[in-house]
PDB file of C-alpha atoms in Angstrom:
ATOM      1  CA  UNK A   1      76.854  12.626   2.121  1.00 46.00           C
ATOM      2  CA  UNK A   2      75.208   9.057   2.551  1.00 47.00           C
ATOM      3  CA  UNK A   3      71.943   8.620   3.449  1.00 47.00           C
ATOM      4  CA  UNK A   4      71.558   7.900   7.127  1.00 45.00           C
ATOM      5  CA  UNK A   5      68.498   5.448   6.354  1.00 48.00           C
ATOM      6  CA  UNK A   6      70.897   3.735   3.971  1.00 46.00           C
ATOM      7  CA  UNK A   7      73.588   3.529   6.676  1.00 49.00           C
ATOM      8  CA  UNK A   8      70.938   1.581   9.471  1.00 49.00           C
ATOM      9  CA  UNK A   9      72.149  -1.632   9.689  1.00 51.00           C
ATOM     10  CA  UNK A  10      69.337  -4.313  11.412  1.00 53.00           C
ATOM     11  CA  UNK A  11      69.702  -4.187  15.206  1.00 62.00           C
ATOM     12  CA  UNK A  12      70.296  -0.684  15.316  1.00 64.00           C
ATOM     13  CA  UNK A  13      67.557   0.095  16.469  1.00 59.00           C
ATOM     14  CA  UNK A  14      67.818  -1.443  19.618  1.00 68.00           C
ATOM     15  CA  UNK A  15      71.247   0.706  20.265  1.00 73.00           C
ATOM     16  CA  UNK A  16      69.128   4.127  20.213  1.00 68.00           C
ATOM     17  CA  UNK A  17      67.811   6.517  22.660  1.00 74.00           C
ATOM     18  CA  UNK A  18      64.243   7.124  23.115  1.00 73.00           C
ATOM     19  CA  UNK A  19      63.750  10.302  20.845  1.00 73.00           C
ATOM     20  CA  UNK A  20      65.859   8.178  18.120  1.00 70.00           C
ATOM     21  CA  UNK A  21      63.674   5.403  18.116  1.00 68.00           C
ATOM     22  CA  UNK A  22      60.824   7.855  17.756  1.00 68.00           C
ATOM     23  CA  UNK A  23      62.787   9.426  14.933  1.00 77.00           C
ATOM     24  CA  UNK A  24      63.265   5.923  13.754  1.00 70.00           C
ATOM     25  CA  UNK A  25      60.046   5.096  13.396  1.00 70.00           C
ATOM     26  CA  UNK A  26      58.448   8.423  11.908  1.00 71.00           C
ATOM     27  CA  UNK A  27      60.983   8.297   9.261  1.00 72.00           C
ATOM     28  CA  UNK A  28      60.425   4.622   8.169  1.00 70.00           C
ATOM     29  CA  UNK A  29      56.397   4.281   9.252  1.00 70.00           C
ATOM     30  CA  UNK A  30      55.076   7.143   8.511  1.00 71.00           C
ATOM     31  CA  UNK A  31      53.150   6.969   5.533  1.00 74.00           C
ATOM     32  CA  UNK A  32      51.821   3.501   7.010  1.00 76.00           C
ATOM     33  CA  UNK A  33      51.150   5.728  10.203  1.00 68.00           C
ATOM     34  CA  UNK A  34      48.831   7.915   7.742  1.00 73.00           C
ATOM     35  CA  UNK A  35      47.389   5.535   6.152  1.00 76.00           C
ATOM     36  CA  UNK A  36      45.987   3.449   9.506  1.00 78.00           C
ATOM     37  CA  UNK A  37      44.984   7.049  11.149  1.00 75.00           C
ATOM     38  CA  UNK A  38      42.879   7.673   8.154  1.00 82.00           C
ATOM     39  CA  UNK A  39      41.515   4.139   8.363  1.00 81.00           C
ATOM     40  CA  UNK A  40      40.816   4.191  11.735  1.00 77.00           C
ATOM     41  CA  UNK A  41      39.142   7.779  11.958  1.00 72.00           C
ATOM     42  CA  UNK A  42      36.377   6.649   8.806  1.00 78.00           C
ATOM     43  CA  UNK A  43      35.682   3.435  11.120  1.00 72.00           C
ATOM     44  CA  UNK A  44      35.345   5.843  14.093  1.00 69.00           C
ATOM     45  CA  UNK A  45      33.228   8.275  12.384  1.00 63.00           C
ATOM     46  CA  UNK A  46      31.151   5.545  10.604  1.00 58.00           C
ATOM     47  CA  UNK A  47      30.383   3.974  13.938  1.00 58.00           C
ATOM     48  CA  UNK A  48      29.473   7.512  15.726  1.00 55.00           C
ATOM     49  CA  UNK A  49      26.739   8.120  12.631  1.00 52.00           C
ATOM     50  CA  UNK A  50      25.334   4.590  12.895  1.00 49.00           C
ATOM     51  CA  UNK A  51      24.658   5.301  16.587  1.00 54.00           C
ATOM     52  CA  UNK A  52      24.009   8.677  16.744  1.00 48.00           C
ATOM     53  CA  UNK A  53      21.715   8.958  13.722  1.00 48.00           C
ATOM     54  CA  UNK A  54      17.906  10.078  14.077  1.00 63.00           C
ATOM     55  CA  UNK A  55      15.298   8.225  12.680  1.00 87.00           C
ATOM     56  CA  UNK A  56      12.596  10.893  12.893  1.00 95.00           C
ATOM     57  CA  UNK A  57       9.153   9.771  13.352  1.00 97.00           C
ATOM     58  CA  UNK A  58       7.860  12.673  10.944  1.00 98.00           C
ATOM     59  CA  UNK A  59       9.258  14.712   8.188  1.00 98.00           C
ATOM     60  CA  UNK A  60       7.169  18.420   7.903  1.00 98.00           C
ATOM     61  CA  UNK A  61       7.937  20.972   5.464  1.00 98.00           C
ATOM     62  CA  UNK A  62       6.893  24.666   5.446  1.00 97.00           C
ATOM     63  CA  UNK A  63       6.674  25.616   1.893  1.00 97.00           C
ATOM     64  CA  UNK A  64       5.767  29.997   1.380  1.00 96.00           C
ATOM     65  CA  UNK A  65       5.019  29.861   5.002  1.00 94.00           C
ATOM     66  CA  UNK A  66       6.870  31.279   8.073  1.00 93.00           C
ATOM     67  CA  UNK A  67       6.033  30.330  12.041  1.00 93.00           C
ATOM     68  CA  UNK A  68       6.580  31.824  15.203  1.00 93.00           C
ATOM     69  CA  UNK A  69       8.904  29.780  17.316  1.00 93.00           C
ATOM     70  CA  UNK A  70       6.216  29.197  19.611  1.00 94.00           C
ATOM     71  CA  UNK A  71       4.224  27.678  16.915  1.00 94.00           C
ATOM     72  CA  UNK A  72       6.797  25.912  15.286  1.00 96.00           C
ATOM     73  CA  UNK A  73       7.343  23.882  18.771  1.00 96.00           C
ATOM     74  CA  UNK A  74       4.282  22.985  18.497  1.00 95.00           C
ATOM     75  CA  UNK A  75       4.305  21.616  15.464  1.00 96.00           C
ATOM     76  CA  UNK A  76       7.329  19.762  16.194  1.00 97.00           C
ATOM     77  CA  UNK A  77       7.534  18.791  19.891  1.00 97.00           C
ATOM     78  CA  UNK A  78       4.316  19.406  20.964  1.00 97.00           C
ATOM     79  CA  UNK A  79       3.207  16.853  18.696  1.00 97.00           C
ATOM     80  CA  UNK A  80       5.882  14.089  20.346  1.00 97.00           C
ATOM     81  CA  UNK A  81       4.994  14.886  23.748  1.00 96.00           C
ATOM     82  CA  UNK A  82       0.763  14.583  23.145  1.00 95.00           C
ATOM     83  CA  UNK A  83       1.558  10.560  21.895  1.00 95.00           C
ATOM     84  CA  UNK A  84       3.252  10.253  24.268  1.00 92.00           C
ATOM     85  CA  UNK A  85       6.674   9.741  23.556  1.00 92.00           C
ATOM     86  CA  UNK A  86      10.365  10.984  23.566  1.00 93.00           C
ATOM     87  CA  UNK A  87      11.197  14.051  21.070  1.00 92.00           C
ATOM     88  CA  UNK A  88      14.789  13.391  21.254  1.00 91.00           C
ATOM     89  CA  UNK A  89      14.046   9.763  20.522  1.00 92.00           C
ATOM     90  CA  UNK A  90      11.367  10.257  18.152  1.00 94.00           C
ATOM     91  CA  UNK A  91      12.355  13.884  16.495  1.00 96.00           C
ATOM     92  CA  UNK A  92       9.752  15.646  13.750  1.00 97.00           C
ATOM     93  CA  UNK A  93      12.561  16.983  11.350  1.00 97.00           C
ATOM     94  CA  UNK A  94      10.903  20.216   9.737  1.00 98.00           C
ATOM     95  CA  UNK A  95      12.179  21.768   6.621  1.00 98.00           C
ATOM     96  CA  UNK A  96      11.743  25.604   7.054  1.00 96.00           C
ATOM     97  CA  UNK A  97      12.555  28.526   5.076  1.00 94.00           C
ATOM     98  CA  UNK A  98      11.064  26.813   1.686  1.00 97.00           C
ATOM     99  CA  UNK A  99      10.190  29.146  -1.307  1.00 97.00           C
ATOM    100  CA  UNK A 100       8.502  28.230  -4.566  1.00 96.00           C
ATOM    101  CA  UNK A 101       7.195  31.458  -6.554  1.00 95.00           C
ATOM    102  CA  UNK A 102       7.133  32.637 -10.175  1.00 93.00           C
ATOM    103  CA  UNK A 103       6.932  36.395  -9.230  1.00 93.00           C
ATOM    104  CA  UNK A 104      10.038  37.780 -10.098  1.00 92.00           C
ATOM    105  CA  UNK A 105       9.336  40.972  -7.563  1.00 92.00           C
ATOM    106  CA  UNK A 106       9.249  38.701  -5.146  1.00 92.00           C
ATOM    107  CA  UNK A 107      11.976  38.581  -2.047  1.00 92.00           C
ATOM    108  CA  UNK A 108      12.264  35.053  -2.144  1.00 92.00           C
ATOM    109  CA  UNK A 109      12.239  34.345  -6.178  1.00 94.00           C
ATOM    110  CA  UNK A 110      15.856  34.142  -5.504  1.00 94.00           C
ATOM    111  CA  UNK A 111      15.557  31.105  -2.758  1.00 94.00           C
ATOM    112  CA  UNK A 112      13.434  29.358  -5.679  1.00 96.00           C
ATOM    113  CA  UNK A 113      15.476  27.107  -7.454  1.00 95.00           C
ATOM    114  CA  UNK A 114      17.622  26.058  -3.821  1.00 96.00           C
ATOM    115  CA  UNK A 115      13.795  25.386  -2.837  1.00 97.00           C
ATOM    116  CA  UNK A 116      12.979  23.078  -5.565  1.00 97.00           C
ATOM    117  CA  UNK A 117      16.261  20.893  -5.380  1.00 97.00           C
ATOM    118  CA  UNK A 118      15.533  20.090  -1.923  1.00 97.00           C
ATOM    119  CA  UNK A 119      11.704  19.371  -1.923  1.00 97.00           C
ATOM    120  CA  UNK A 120      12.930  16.740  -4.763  1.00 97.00           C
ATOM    121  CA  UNK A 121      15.433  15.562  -3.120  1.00 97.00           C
ATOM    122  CA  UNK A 122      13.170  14.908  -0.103  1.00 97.00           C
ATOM    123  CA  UNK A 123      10.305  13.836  -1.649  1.00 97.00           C
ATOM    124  CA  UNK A 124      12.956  10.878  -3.465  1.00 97.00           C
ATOM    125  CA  UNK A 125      14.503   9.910  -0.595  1.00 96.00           C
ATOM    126  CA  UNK A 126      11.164   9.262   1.081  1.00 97.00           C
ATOM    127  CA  UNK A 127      11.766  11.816   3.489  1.00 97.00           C
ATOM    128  CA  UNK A 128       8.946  14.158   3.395  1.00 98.00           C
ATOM    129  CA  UNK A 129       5.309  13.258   4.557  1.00 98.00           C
ATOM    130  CA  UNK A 130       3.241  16.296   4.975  1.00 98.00           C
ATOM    131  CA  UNK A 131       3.839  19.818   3.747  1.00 98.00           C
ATOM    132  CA  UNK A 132       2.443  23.452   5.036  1.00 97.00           C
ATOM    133  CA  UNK A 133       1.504  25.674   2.072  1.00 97.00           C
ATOM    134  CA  UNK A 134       0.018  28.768   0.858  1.00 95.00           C
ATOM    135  CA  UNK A 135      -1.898  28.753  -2.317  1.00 95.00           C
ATOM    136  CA  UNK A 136       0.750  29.269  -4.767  1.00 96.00           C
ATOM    137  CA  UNK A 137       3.019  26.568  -3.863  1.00 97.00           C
ATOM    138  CA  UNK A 138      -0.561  24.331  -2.841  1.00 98.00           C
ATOM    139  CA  UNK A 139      -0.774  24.828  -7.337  1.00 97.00           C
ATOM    140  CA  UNK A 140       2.752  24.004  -7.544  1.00 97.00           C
ATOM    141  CA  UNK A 141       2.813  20.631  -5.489  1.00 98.00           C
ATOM    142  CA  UNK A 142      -1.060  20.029  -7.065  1.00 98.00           C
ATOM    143  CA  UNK A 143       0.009  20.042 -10.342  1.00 96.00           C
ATOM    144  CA  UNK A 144       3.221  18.051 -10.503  1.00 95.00           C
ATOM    145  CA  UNK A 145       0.996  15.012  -8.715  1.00 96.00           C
ATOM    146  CA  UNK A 146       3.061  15.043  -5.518  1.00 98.00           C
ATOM    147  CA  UNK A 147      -0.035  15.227  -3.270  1.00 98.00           C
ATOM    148  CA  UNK A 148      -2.180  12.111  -2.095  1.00 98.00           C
ATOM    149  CA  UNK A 149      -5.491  12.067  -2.724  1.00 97.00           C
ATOM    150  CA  UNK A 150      -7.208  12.649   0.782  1.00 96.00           C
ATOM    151  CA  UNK A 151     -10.298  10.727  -0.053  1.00 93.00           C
ATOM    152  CA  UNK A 152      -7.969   7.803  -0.871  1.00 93.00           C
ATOM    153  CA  UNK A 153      -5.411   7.947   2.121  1.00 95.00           C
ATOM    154  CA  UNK A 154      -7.742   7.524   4.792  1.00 90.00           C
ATOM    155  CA  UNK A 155      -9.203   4.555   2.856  1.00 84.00           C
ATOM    156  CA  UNK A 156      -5.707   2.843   2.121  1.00 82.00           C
ATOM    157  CA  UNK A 157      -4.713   3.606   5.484  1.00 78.00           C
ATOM    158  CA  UNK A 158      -7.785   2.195   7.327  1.00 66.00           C
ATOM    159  CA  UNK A 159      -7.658  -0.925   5.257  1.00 56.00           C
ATOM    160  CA  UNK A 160      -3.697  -1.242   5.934  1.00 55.00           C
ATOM    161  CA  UNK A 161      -4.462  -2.240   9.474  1.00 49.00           C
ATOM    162  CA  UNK A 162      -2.968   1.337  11.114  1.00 48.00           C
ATOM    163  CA  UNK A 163      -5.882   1.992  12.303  1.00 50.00           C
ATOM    164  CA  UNK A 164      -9.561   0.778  12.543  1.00 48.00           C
ATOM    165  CA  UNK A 165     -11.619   1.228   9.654  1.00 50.00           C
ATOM    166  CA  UNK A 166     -14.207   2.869  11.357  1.00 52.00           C
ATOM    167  CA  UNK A 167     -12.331   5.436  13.319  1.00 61.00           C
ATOM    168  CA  UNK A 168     -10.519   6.537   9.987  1.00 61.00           C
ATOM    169  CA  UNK A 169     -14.338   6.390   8.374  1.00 64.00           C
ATOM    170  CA  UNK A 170     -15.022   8.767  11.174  1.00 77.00           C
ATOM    171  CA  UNK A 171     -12.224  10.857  10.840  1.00 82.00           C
ATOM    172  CA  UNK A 172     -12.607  11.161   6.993  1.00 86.00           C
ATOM    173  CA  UNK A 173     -16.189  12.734   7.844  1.00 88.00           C
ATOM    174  CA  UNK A 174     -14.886  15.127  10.581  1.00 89.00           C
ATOM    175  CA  UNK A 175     -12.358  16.376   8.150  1.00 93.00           C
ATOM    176  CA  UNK A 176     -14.391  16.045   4.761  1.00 93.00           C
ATOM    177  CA  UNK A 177     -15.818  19.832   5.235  1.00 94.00           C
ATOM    178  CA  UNK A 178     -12.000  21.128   4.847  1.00 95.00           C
ATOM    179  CA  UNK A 179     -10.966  19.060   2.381  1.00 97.00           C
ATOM    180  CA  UNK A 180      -9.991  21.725  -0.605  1.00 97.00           C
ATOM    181  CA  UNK A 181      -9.563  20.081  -4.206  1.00 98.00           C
ATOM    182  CA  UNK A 182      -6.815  21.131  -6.781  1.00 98.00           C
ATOM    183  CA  UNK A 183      -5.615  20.124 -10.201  1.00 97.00           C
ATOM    184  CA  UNK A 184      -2.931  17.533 -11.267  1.00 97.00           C
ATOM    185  CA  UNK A 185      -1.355  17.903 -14.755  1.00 94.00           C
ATOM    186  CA  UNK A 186      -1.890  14.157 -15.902  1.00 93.00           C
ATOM    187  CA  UNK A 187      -0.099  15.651 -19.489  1.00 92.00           C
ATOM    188  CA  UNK A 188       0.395  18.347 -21.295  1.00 87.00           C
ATOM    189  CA  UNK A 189       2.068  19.770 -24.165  1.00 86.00           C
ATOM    190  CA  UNK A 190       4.149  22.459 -22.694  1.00 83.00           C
ATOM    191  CA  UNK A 191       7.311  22.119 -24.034  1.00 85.00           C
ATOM    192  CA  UNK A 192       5.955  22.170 -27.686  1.00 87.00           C
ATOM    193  CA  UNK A 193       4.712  25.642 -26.536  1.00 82.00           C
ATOM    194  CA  UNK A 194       7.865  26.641 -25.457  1.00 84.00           C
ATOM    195  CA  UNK A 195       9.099  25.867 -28.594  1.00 86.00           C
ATOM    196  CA  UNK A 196       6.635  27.594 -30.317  1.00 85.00           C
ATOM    197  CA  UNK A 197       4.230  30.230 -29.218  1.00 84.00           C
ATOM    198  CA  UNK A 198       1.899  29.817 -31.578  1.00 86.00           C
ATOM    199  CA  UNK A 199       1.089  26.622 -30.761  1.00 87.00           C
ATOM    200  CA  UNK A 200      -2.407  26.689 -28.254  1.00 89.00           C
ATOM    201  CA  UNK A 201      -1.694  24.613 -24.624  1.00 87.00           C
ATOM    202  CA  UNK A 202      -3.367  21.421 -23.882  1.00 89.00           C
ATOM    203  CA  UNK A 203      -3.522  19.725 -20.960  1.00 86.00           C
ATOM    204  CA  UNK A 204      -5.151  16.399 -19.776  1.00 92.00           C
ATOM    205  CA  UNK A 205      -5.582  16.835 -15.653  1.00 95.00           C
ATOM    206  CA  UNK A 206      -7.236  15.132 -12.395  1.00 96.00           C
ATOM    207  CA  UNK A 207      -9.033  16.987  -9.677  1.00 97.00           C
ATOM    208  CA  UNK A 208      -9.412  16.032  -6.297  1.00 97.00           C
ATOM    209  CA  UNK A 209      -8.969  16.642  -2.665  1.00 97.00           C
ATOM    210  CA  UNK A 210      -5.420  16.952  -1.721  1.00 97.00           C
ATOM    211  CA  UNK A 211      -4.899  19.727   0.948  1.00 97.00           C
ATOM    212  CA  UNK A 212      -7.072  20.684   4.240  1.00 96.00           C
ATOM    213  CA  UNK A 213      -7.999  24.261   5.112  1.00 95.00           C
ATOM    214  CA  UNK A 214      -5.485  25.297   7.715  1.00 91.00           C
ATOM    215  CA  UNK A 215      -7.560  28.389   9.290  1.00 90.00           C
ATOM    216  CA  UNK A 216     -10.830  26.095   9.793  1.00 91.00           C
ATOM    217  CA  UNK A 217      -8.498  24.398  12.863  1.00 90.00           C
ATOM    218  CA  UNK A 218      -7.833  26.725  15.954  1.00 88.00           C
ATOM    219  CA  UNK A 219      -4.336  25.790  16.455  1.00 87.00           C
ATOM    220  CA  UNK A 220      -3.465  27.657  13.304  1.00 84.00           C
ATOM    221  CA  UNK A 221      -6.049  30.025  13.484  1.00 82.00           C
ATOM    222  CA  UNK A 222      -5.025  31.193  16.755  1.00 82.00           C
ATOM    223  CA  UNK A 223      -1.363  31.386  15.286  1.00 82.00           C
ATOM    224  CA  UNK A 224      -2.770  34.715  13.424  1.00 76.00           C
ATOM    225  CA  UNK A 225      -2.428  33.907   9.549  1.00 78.00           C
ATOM    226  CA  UNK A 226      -4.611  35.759   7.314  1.00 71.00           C
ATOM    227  CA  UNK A 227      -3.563  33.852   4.043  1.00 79.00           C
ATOM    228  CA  UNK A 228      -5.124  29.984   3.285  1.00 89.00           C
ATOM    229  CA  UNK A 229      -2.793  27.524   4.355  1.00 94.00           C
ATOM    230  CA  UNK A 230      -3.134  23.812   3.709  1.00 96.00           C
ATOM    231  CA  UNK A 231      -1.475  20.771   5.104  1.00 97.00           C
ATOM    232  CA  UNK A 232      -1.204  18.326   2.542  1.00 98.00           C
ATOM    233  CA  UNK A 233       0.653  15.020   2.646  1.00 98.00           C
ATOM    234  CA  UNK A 234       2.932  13.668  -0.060  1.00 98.00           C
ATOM    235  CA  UNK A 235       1.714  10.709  -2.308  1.00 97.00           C
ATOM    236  CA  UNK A 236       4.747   8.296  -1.242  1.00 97.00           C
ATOM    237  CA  UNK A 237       4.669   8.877   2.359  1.00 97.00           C
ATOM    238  CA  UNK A 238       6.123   5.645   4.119  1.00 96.00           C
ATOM    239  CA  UNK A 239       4.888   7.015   7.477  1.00 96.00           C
ATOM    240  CA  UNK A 240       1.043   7.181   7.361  1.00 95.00           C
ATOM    241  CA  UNK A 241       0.255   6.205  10.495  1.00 94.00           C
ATOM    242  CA  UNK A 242       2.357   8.876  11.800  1.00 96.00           C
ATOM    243  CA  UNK A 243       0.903  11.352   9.291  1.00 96.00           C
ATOM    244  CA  UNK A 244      -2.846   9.752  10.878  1.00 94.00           C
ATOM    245  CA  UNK A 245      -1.432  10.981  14.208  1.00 94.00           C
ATOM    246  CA  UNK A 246      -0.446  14.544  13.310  1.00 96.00           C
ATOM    247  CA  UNK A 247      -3.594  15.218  11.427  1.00 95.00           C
ATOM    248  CA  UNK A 248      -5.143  14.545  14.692  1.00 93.00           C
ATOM    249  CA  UNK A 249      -2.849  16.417  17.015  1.00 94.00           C
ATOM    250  CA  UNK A 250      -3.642  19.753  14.071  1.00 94.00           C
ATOM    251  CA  UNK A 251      -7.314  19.262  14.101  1.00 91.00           C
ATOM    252  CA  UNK A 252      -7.494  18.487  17.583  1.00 88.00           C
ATOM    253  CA  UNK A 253      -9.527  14.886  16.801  1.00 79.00           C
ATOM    254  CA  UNK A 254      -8.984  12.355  18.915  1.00 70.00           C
TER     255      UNK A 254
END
């Protein structure tokens, strides 16, 4: 039987009913159809991300730590609200349920690996600027020379212009007596030892300050950890006058 499509001659359509102009035009337009929905719905969705988007004014991570919801509001909105500003205008985004171990009897060796593809992945994209962390994962981040030296950020940051010189002088001094140093692995020659057993490890590090005592600041002592916790704050933090801020708002220095 001939094709009906074939059989249109031009004008037809202007002899059809309603449903056979529909008919008409699904048949012949359709893939075009398609085509501009799909168009149209990435424009649509492009535009909704572009004005929906947050552009948080902090990025936290808890790394081997847990909070109570109570605290973790504080550590996110509380903060907002003492600047003052808007928390749905100016949101901390914090990273929770972070794991980095070695102990293979541990309940979150398996959350590892996740663990350390997302720290990276923040810590690249610039979007990571101070980290909670117990002592094991305080090593980890130490060693792999993610930290900033504390000594150093409240120097760069006074002479940046954020804030006065002498208030961050001040503040350096308040703090100074919870400063807690660690080790950063400059170079070593682990994967020769990997290789070969036999072979004795060497390893050319830096020490310095790079995390403050958690537990010597009521807000988290009050919280009820036993453990040492530090709050330490990435080495290519974009946001350090916001990190200035929240080391206040923790230590309650104003």
């Amino acid at each position: 039987m001939p094709s009906i499509k074939k059989n249109r001659k031009p004008g037809v359509f202007k002899t059809l009913s309603l449903p056979g102009r529909l008919r008409y035009i699904w048949d012949y337009y359709k893939l075009q159809m398609a085509a501009s929905a799909i168009v149209l719905y990435i424009v649509l969705f492009a535009a909704w991300r572009h004005f929906t988007a947050e552009d948080p004014f902090l990025y936290a991570g808890l790394v081997n730590v847990a909070v109570s919801g109570q605290l973790e509001e504080k550590l996110t909105d509380g903060f907002i609200r003492s600047l003052p500003l808007n928390p749905s205008e100016n949101p901390v985004r914090l990273y929770k349920a972070l794991y980095l171990t070695d102990n293979t009897d541990s309940q979150f060796y398996q959350y590892t690996y996740a663990s350390q593809m997302k720290i990276l992945a923040a810590i690249d994209d610039e979007q990571l600027d101070v980290v909670f962390l117990d002592k094991e994962a305080f090593d980890a981040f130490a060693q792999n020379g993610y930290l900033y030296d504390l000594d150093t950020f409240f120097h760069e940051t006074a002479l940046s212009g954020a804030s006065s010189a002498q208030t961050e002088d001040t503040l350096c001094d308040l703090l100074s007596s919870s400063f807690v140093s660690n080790m950063e692995i400059l170079e070593d020659n682990a994967k020769e030892v990997a290789l070969d057993p036999s072979a004795s490890y060497q390893a050319s590090t830096r020490e310095y300050a790079m995390g403050l005592r958690l537990l010597d600041f009521p807000m988290l002592r009050d919280a009820g950890f036993t453990d040492e916790l530090f709050l330490c704050i990435l080495a290519n933090t974009p946001r350090k006058e916001a990190v200035i801020e929240y080391v206040r708002y923790l230590t309650d220095i104003r």
